[in-house]
């Protein structure tokens, strides 16, 4: 009897955790992010996301790929921010350095 009760409780806990997992990922599926960049030097990229889990459980940061006049590229990242807050990253103070691409990197614990 004791073994049956223990097995039943273990099965109920395992089933409960499987049921709870999809709802946590479903909340994350409605995340909306926008990215943009400045139009003048010093060139800066920006990203802002909404619909994420509360910070620090989930956050987002801007990912900027910079390019210089010789065609060399490198990546800079902004600070991780929570819902509705803007992350920014500057390529360089040199006006000859531009932005090749701006994206967003989401981070989830």
Coordinates of C-alpha atoms in Angstrom, one line a residue:
X1 CA 0.0 0.0 0.0
X2 CA 2.8 2.4 1.0
X3 CA 4.7 1.7 -2.3
X4 CA 1.6 2.3 -4.4
X5 CA 0.9 5.6 -2.7
X6 CA 4.5 6.7 -3.2
X7 CA 4.4 5.7 -6.8
X8 CA 1.1 7.5 -7.4
X9 CA 2.4 10.7 -5.8
X10 CA 5.6 10.6 -7.8
X11 CA 3.6 10.1 -11.0
X12 CA 1.3 13.0 -10.1
X13 CA 4.3 15.3 -9.4
X14 CA 6.0 14.3 -12.7
X15 CA 2.7 14.9 -14.7
X16 CA 2.2 18.3 -12.9
X17 CA 5.7 19.5 -13.9
X18 CA 5.0 18.5 -17.5
X19 CA 1.8 20.4 -17.6
X20 CA 3.4 23.5 -16.1
X21 CA 6.3 23.6 -18.5
X22 CA 4.4 24.5 -21.7
X23 CA 2.7 27.4 -20.0
X24 CA 6.1 28.9 -19.1
X25 CA 7.3 28.7 -22.7
X26 CA 4.0 29.9 -24.0
X27 CA 4.4 33.2 -22.1
X28 CA 7.7 33.7 -23.9
X29 CA 6.2 33.2 -27.3
X30 CA 4.5 36.6 -27.4
X31 CA 7.7 38.6 -27.0
X32 CA 8.0 41.6 -29.4
X33 CA 11.4 43.2 -30.0
X34 CA 12.3 46.2 -32.1
X35 CA 15.8 47.3 -33.2
X36 CA 17.0 50.5 -34.7
X37 CA 20.2 52.5 -35.2
X38 CA 21.2 56.2 -35.1
X39 CA 21.4 58.0 -38.4
X40 CA 24.5 60.1 -37.5
X41 CA 27.9 59.4 -35.9
X42 CA 28.7 58.2 -33.4
X43 CA 26.7 55.3 -34.7
X44 CA 24.7 53.5 -32.0
X45 CA 22.3 50.5 -32.2
X46 CA 19.3 50.0 -30.0
X47 CA 16.9 47.2 -29.0
X48 CA 13.8 47.1 -26.9
X49 CA 11.6 44.1 -26.1
X50 CA 8.2 43.6 -24.4
X51 CA 6.3 40.6 -23.3
X52 CA 9.2 38.8 -21.6
X53 CA 9.3 37.2 -18.2
X54 CA 10.2 39.6 -15.4
X55 CA 13.9 40.6 -15.3
X56 CA 16.3 38.9 -14.3
X57 CA 14.4 35.8 -15.4
X58 CA 14.5 37.1 -19.0
X59 CA 16.2 40.0 -20.6
X60 CA 17.4 41.3 -24.0
X61 CA 20.4 43.2 -25.2
X62 CA 21.3 44.8 -28.5
X63 CA 23.9 43.1 -30.7
X64 CA 25.6 45.5 -33.1
X65 CA 28.0 44.4 -35.9
X66 CA 30.2 47.4 -36.7
X67 CA 32.3 47.9 -39.9
X68 CA 35.2 50.2 -40.6
X69 CA 36.3 51.7 -43.9
X70 CA 38.6 48.7 -44.6
X71 CA 35.7 46.3 -44.3
X72 CA 36.8 44.9 -40.9
X73 CA 33.8 43.8 -38.8
X74 CA 33.4 43.3 -35.0
X75 CA 30.5 42.9 -32.6
X76 CA 29.5 45.0 -29.6
X77 CA 26.8 44.3 -27.1
X78 CA 24.6 46.5 -25.0
X79 CA 23.6 45.8 -21.4
X80 CA 20.9 43.3 -20.7
X81 CA 17.5 45.1 -20.0
X82 CA 14.1 44.0 -18.9
X83 CA 10.6 44.6 -20.4
X84 CA 10.2 47.9 -22.2
X85 CA 13.7 49.1 -21.4
X86 CA 16.2 50.0 -24.2
X87 CA 19.6 48.4 -24.6
X88 CA 22.2 50.4 -26.6
X89 CA 25.7 49.9 -27.9
X90 CA 28.0 52.3 -29.7
X91 CA 30.5 51.1 -32.3
X92 CA 33.0 53.9 -32.0
X93 CA 33.5 57.6 -31.6
X94 CA 35.2 57.5 -35.0
X95 CA 32.7 58.9 -37.5
X96 CA 34.2 56.6 -40.2
X97 CA 33.0 53.5 -38.4
X98 CA 29.5 52.5 -39.2
X99 CA 26.9 49.9 -38.4
X100 CA 26.7 46.8 -40.6
X101 CA 23.8 45.1 -38.8
X102 CA 21.7 45.5 -35.6
X103 CA 20.0 42.6 -33.9
X104 CA 18.8 41.5 -30.5
X105 CA 20.0 38.7 -28.2
X106 CA 17.5 37.4 -25.7
X107 CA 18.8 35.9 -22.5
X108 CA 16.7 33.6 -20.3
X109 CA 17.6 31.9 -17.0

